[in-house]
Structures are given as C-alpha cells and as structure tokens.
PDB file of C-alpha atoms in Angstrom:
ATOM      1  CA  UNK A   7    -114.161 -18.802 134.922  1.00  0.00           C
ATOM      2  CA  UNK A   8    -114.017 -16.630 131.699  1.00  0.00           C
ATOM      3  CA  UNK A   9    -113.531 -19.882 129.558  1.00  0.00           C
ATOM      4  CA  UNK A  10    -116.448 -21.458 131.110  1.00  0.00           C
ATOM      5  CA  UNK A  11    -118.729 -18.729 130.535  1.00  0.00           C
ATOM      6  CA  UNK A  12    -117.518 -18.467 126.826  1.00  0.00           C
ATOM      7  CA  UNK A  13    -117.972 -22.381 126.101  1.00  0.00           C
ATOM      8  CA  UNK A  14    -121.586 -22.036 127.854  1.00  0.00           C
ATOM      9  CA  UNK A  15    -122.354 -19.236 125.781  1.00  0.00           C
ATOM     10  CA  UNK A  16    -120.922 -21.025 122.724  1.00  0.00           C
ATOM     11  CA  UNK A  17    -123.137 -24.143 123.650  1.00  0.00           C
ATOM     12  CA  UNK A  18    -126.572 -22.166 124.247  1.00  0.00           C
ATOM     13  CA  UNK A  19    -125.686 -20.644 120.623  1.00  0.00           C
ATOM     14  CA  UNK A  20    -125.458 -23.792 119.072  1.00  0.00           C
ATOM     15  CA  UNK A  21    -128.222 -25.405 120.669  1.00  0.00           C
ATOM     16  CA  UNK A  22    -130.271 -22.624 119.623  1.00  0.00           C
ATOM     17  CA  UNK A  23    -129.194 -22.861 115.983  1.00  0.00           C
ATOM     18  CA  UNK A  24    -129.866 -26.707 116.173  1.00  0.00           C
ATOM     19  CA  UNK A  25    -133.558 -26.242 117.495  1.00  0.00           C
ATOM     20  CA  UNK A  26    -134.019 -23.606 114.792  1.00  0.00           C
ATOM     21  CA  UNK A  27    -132.584 -25.773 111.986  1.00  0.00           C
ATOM     22  CA  UNK A  28    -134.869 -28.807 113.338  1.00  0.00           C
ATOM     23  CA  UNK A  29    -138.135 -26.734 113.514  1.00  0.00           C
ATOM     24  CA  UNK A  30    -137.504 -25.455 109.911  1.00  0.00           C
ATOM     25  CA  UNK A  31    -136.826 -29.078 108.467  1.00  0.00           C
ATOM     26  CA  UNK A  32    -140.009 -30.195 110.249  1.00  0.00           C
ATOM     27  CA  UNK A  33    -142.108 -27.329 108.649  1.00  0.00           C
ATOM     28  CA  UNK A  34    -140.519 -28.128 105.207  1.00  0.00           C
ATOM     29  CA  UNK A  35    -141.311 -31.563 105.772  1.00  0.00           C
ATOM     30  CA  UNK A  36    -144.764 -31.105 106.695  1.00  0.00           C
ATOM     31  CA  UNK A  37    -145.231 -28.837 103.691  1.00  0.00           C
ATOM     32  CA  UNK A  38    -143.499 -31.128 101.112  1.00  0.00           C
ATOM     33  CA  UNK A  39    -145.491 -34.199 102.340  1.00  0.00           C
ATOM     34  CA  UNK A  40    -148.709 -32.173 102.353  1.00  0.00           C
ATOM     35  CA  UNK A  41    -147.865 -31.423  98.641  1.00  0.00           C
ATOM     36  CA  UNK A  42    -147.235 -35.099  97.990  1.00  0.00           C
ATOM     37  CA  UNK A  43    -150.438 -36.305  99.243  1.00  0.00           C
ATOM     38  CA  UNK A  44    -152.199 -33.134  97.349  1.00  0.00           C
ATOM     39  CA  UNK A  45    -150.962 -34.962  94.112  1.00  0.00           C
ATOM     40  CA  UNK A  46    -152.627 -38.349  94.843  1.00  0.00           C
ATOM     41  CA  UNK A  47    -154.973 -39.612  92.236  1.00  0.00           C
ATOM     42  CA  UNK A  48    -158.595 -38.871  93.347  1.00  0.00           C
ATOM     43  CA  UNK A  49    -161.971 -40.026  92.704  1.00  0.00           C
ATOM     44  CA  UNK A  50    -164.772 -37.630  94.013  1.00  0.00           C
ATOM     45  CA  UNK A  51    -162.154 -35.681  96.248  1.00  0.00           C
ATOM     46  CA  UNK A  52    -161.307 -39.032  97.887  1.00  0.00           C
ATOM     47  CA  UNK A  53    -157.969 -41.266  97.790  1.00  0.00           C
ATOM     48  CA  UNK A  54    -158.373 -44.693  96.063  1.00  0.00           C
ATOM     49  CA  UNK A  55    -155.248 -45.615  94.121  1.00  0.00           C
ATOM     50  CA  UNK A  56    -153.347 -48.253  96.316  1.00  0.00           C
ATOM     51  CA  UNK A  57    -150.585 -48.569  93.830  1.00  0.00           C
ATOM     52  CA  UNK A  58    -149.921 -44.774  94.295  1.00  0.00           C
ATOM     53  CA  UNK A  59    -150.094 -45.149  98.104  1.00  0.00           C
ATOM     54  CA  UNK A  60    -147.679 -47.950  98.199  1.00  0.00           C
ATOM     55  CA  UNK A  61    -145.172 -45.952  95.721  1.00  0.00           C
ATOM     56  CA  UNK A  62    -145.683 -42.884  97.917  1.00  0.00           C
ATOM     57  CA  UNK A  63    -143.517 -44.644 100.782  1.00  0.00           C
ATOM     58  CA  UNK A  64    -140.679 -44.161  98.502  1.00  0.00           C
ATOM     59  CA  UNK A  65    -141.240 -40.408  97.724  1.00  0.00           C
ATOM     60  CA  UNK A  66    -141.812 -39.838 101.440  1.00  0.00           C
ATOM     61  CA  UNK A  67    -138.549 -41.837 102.350  1.00  0.00           C
ATOM     62  CA  UNK A  68    -136.918 -39.262 100.016  1.00  0.00           C
ATOM     63  CA  UNK A  69    -138.549 -36.235 101.451  1.00  0.00           C
ATOM     64  CA  UNK A  70    -137.471 -37.049 104.968  1.00  0.00           C
ATOM     65  CA  UNK A  71    -133.866 -37.795 104.106  1.00  0.00           C
ATOM     66  CA  UNK A  72    -133.669 -34.395 102.195  1.00  0.00           C
ATOM     67  CA  UNK A  73    -135.502 -32.392 104.667  1.00  0.00           C
ATOM     68  CA  UNK A  74    -134.927 -34.215 108.382  1.00  0.00           C
ATOM     69  CA  UNK A  75    -131.891 -36.244 107.990  1.00  0.00           C
ATOM     70  CA  UNK A  76    -129.810 -33.907 106.143  1.00  0.00           C
ATOM     71  CA  UNK A  77    -130.371 -31.273 109.005  1.00  0.00           C
ATOM     72  CA  UNK A  78    -129.753 -33.956 111.730  1.00  0.00           C
ATOM     73  CA  UNK A  79    -126.382 -34.424 109.702  1.00  0.00           C
ATOM     74  CA  UNK A  80    -125.620 -30.671 109.747  1.00  0.00           C
ATOM     75  CA  UNK A  81    -126.132 -30.455 113.519  1.00  0.00           C
ATOM     76  CA  UNK A  82    -124.148 -33.377 114.188  1.00  0.00           C
ATOM     77  CA  UNK A  83    -121.135 -32.107 112.150  1.00  0.00           C
ATOM     78  CA  UNK A  84    -121.104 -29.153 114.291  1.00  0.00           C
ATOM     79  CA  UNK A  85    -120.218 -31.471 117.266  1.00  0.00           C
ATOM     80  CA  UNK A  86    -116.788 -31.219 116.320  1.00  0.00           C
ATOM     81  CA  UNK A  87    -116.859 -27.298 116.970  1.00  0.00           C
ATOM     82  CA  UNK A  88    -118.143 -27.952 120.543  1.00  0.00           C
ATOM     83  CA  UNK A  89    -115.623 -30.617 121.199  1.00  0.00           C
ATOM     84  CA  UNK A  90    -113.019 -28.116 120.234  1.00  0.00           C
ATOM     85  CA  UNK A  91    -114.707 -25.354 122.699  1.00  0.00           C
ATOM     86  CA  UNK A  92    -114.739 -27.745 125.464  1.00  0.00           C
ATOM     87  CA  UNK A  93    -111.183 -28.795 124.950  1.00  0.00           C
ATOM     88  CA  UNK A  94    -110.003 -25.115 124.900  1.00  0.00           C
ATOM     89  CA  UNK A  95    -112.186 -24.565 128.055  1.00  0.00           C
ATOM     90  CA  UNK A  96    -110.765 -27.670 129.958  1.00  0.00           C
ATOM     91  CA  UNK A  97    -107.079 -26.669 129.062  1.00  0.00           C
ATOM     92  CA  UNK A  98    -107.801 -23.408 130.620  1.00  0.00           C
ATOM     93  CA  UNK A  99    -107.480 -25.638 133.941  1.00  0.00           C
ATOM     94  CA  UNK A 100    -104.224 -27.463 133.093  1.00  0.00           C
ATOM     95  CA  UNK A 101    -103.278 -30.084 131.007  1.00  0.00           C
ATOM     96  CA  UNK A 102    -106.040 -31.725 129.022  1.00  0.00           C
ATOM     97  CA  UNK A 103    -105.146 -34.732 127.026  1.00  0.00           C
ATOM     98  CA  UNK A 104    -107.943 -34.302 124.831  1.00  0.00           C
ATOM     99  CA  UNK A 105    -110.254 -36.503 123.078  1.00  0.00           C
ATOM    100  CA  UNK A 106    -109.306 -39.167 120.096  1.00  0.00           C
ATOM    101  CA  UNK A 107    -110.905 -37.865 116.982  1.00  0.00           C
ATOM    102  CA  UNK A 108    -112.156 -41.679 116.480  1.00  0.00           C
ATOM    103  CA  UNK A 109    -114.223 -41.243 119.633  1.00  0.00           C
ATOM    104  CA  UNK A 110    -115.770 -37.897 118.443  1.00  0.00           C
ATOM    105  CA  UNK A 111    -116.410 -39.938 115.057  1.00  0.00           C
ATOM    106  CA  UNK A 112    -118.084 -42.894 116.885  1.00  0.00           C
ATOM    107  CA  UNK A 113    -120.133 -40.561 119.133  1.00  0.00           C
ATOM    108  CA  UNK A 114    -121.293 -38.333 115.783  1.00  0.00           C
ATOM    109  CA  UNK A 115    -122.213 -41.980 114.240  1.00  0.00           C
ATOM    110  CA  UNK A 116    -124.175 -42.871 117.179  1.00  0.00           C
ATOM    111  CA  UNK A 117    -126.102 -39.681 117.357  1.00  0.00           C
ATOM    112  CA  UNK A 118    -127.127 -40.101 113.573  1.00  0.00           C
ATOM    113  CA  UNK A 119    -128.616 -43.701 114.349  1.00  0.00           C
ATOM    114  CA  UNK A 120    -130.884 -42.153 116.557  1.00  0.00           C
ATOM    115  CA  UNK A 121    -131.982 -39.688 114.177  1.00  0.00           C
ATOM    116  CA  UNK A 122    -132.203 -42.497 111.679  1.00  0.00           C
ATOM    117  CA  UNK A 123    -134.334 -44.449 113.835  1.00  0.00           C
ATOM    118  CA  UNK A 124    -136.769 -41.554 114.359  1.00  0.00           C
ATOM    119  CA  UNK A 125    -136.916 -40.940 110.588  1.00  0.00           C
ATOM    120  CA  UNK A 126    -137.720 -44.664 110.158  1.00  0.00           C
ATOM    121  CA  UNK A 127    -140.763 -44.627 112.802  1.00  0.00           C
ATOM    122  CA  UNK A 128    -141.757 -41.440 111.051  1.00  0.00           C
ATOM    123  CA  UNK A 129    -141.604 -43.199 107.449  1.00  0.00           C
ATOM    124  CA  UNK A 130    -143.502 -46.109 108.577  1.00  0.00           C
ATOM    125  CA  UNK A 131    -146.058 -44.104 110.425  1.00  0.00           C
ATOM    126  CA  UNK A 132    -146.717 -41.724 107.286  1.00  0.00           C
ATOM    127  CA  UNK A 133    -146.471 -44.236 104.800  1.00  0.00           C
ATOM    128  CA  UNK A 134    -149.296 -46.337 106.641  1.00  0.00           C
ATOM    129  CA  UNK A 135    -151.391 -43.416 107.241  1.00  0.00           C
ATOM    130  CA  UNK A 136    -151.180 -42.573 103.462  1.00  0.00           C
ATOM    131  CA  UNK A 137    -152.123 -46.299 102.719  1.00  0.00           C
ATOM    132  CA  UNK A 138    -154.822 -46.476 105.256  1.00  0.00           C
ATOM    133  CA  UNK A 139    -156.328 -43.373 104.240  1.00  0.00           C
ATOM    134  CA  UNK A 140    -156.367 -44.661 100.763  1.00  0.00           C
ATOM    135  CA  UNK A 141    -157.794 -48.070 101.792  1.00  0.00           C
ATOM    136  CA  UNK A 142    -160.791 -46.168 103.379  1.00  0.00           C
ATOM    137  CA  UNK A 143    -161.103 -43.593 100.609  1.00  0.00           C
ATOM    138  CA  UNK A 144    -160.394 -40.551 102.885  1.00  0.00           C
ATOM    139  CA  UNK A 145    -161.038 -37.425 101.513  1.00  0.00           C
ATOM    140  CA  UNK A 146    -157.895 -35.377 100.534  1.00  0.00           C
ATOM    141  CA  UNK A 147    -158.441 -32.880 103.388  1.00  0.00           C
ATOM    142  CA  UNK A 148    -158.579 -35.324 105.945  1.00  0.00           C
ATOM    143  CA  UNK A 149    -155.457 -37.174 104.467  1.00  0.00           C
ATOM    144  CA  UNK A 150    -153.687 -34.067 104.449  1.00  0.00           C
ATOM    145  CA  UNK A 151    -154.520 -33.232 107.904  1.00  0.00           C
ATOM    146  CA  UNK A 152    -153.625 -36.445 108.871  1.00  0.00           C
ATOM    147  CA  UNK A 153    -150.245 -36.663 107.711  1.00  0.00           C
ATOM    148  CA  UNK A 154    -149.582 -33.160 108.959  1.00  0.00           C
ATOM    149  CA  UNK A 155    -150.445 -33.895 112.294  1.00  0.00           C
ATOM    150  CA  UNK A 156    -148.122 -37.126 112.454  1.00  0.00           C
ATOM    151  CA  UNK A 157    -145.518 -34.747 111.770  1.00  0.00           C
ATOM    152  CA  UNK A 158    -146.028 -32.017 113.972  1.00  0.00           C
ATOM    153  CA  UNK A 159    -149.046 -33.295 116.297  1.00  0.00           C
ATOM    154  CA  UNK A 160    -151.079 -30.389 117.486  1.00  0.00           C
ATOM    155  CA  UNK A 161    -148.533 -28.028 116.159  1.00  0.00           C
ATOM    156  CA  UNK A 162    -149.622 -29.006 112.748  1.00  0.00           C
ATOM    157  CA  UNK A 163    -150.891 -25.638 110.761  1.00  0.00           C
ATOM    158  CA  UNK A 164    -154.367 -25.370 110.937  1.00  0.00           C
ATOM    159  CA  UNK A 165    -156.954 -22.850 110.036  1.00  0.00           C
ATOM    160  CA  UNK A 166    -159.192 -23.880 113.391  1.00  0.00           C
ATOM    161  CA  UNK A 167    -159.431 -21.177 115.240  1.00  0.00           C
ATOM    162  CA  UNK A 168    -159.477 -23.141 118.637  1.00  0.00           C
ATOM    163  CA  UNK A 169    -156.319 -25.286 117.606  1.00  0.00           C
ATOM    164  CA  UNK A 170    -154.331 -22.404 116.896  1.00  0.00           C
ATOM    165  CA  UNK A 171    -155.555 -20.543 120.120  1.00  0.00           C
ATOM    166  CA  UNK A 172    -154.275 -23.766 121.964  1.00  0.00           C
ATOM    167  CA  UNK A 173    -150.946 -23.784 119.957  1.00  0.00           C
TER     168      UNK A 173
END
C-alpha cells in the first residue's frame, strides 16, 4: 500500500505542476497577444490595416508555439517519469513486464496532437478576431479585450469590478 500512496502523491504533484505551467503559459500567451495587438497600426484609435491583420496570424502562431505548445511538450515529456513511478508501484505487487518505450512514445505523440489541435483552433479564433476587428474598424481597447477573452474567457484580466468579483 505504501507504494500506492507514494505513486498517488507523485501523480498529484505532477498534475499540480502541469496545471500551474498551463495557467502560466496562458497568462503569458494573453499578455504577448495583447502586446502584439497593441502594436497594430491605428487611425483614430481604431484598427484599419488589413495587411497587418493578415500578417498578425504568423506572429500569433509563433506566440502560441512558444508559450503554449512548449509548455504542453514539457508536460508531456514528464509522462516518462509517471510511467517509471507506475512501473515501480506495479512491480511491488509481483512480476510486472512493463511497457515498451515505443508505446510511451506513441502515447506522448498522441497527447501532443491533442494540444496541437487546441493550438490550431486558438490560432484560427485569434487571427479571425484580429481580422474581423480590423475590417470593422474596432477600437484598440475593444480589440485587445476581444483577444484576451478568447484566450481566457471570463477569466481574462479586467479592470471591471463586476467581472473581477465574478472571477
């Protein structure tokens, strides 16, 4: 039973670490995308440059890769530690053959593909928001709020007292 508890505690620490890293990466992603949109060419405080808006997609992709997918890969890489801990725990019950490294590698690849899918959806959503805000001539403030909310929903950092109270 002691090895069960040890493994469970290890997994809990690992999950907490993963969650903290993801939250930090989303906060950094939000900040960097906000910074990018803040640098958009403006006319009278409003977005107008469609060429910039189209090019922003590439910049947003780079930000997502650096902030989100790098974190996802770091989290996935730690699956090997979890597998070793599980093997040690299961081995305490008798002979446990183990898991082939190729199986763990395939599971890591599959897990990353899920995160990559999320990243691609976020890219489309953010790039479309920037483009739509530019087409409609949205103000820089509403454009920034729009992209922030697409990243973190109602948890987007806000100066609005009511939203902060809800969060």
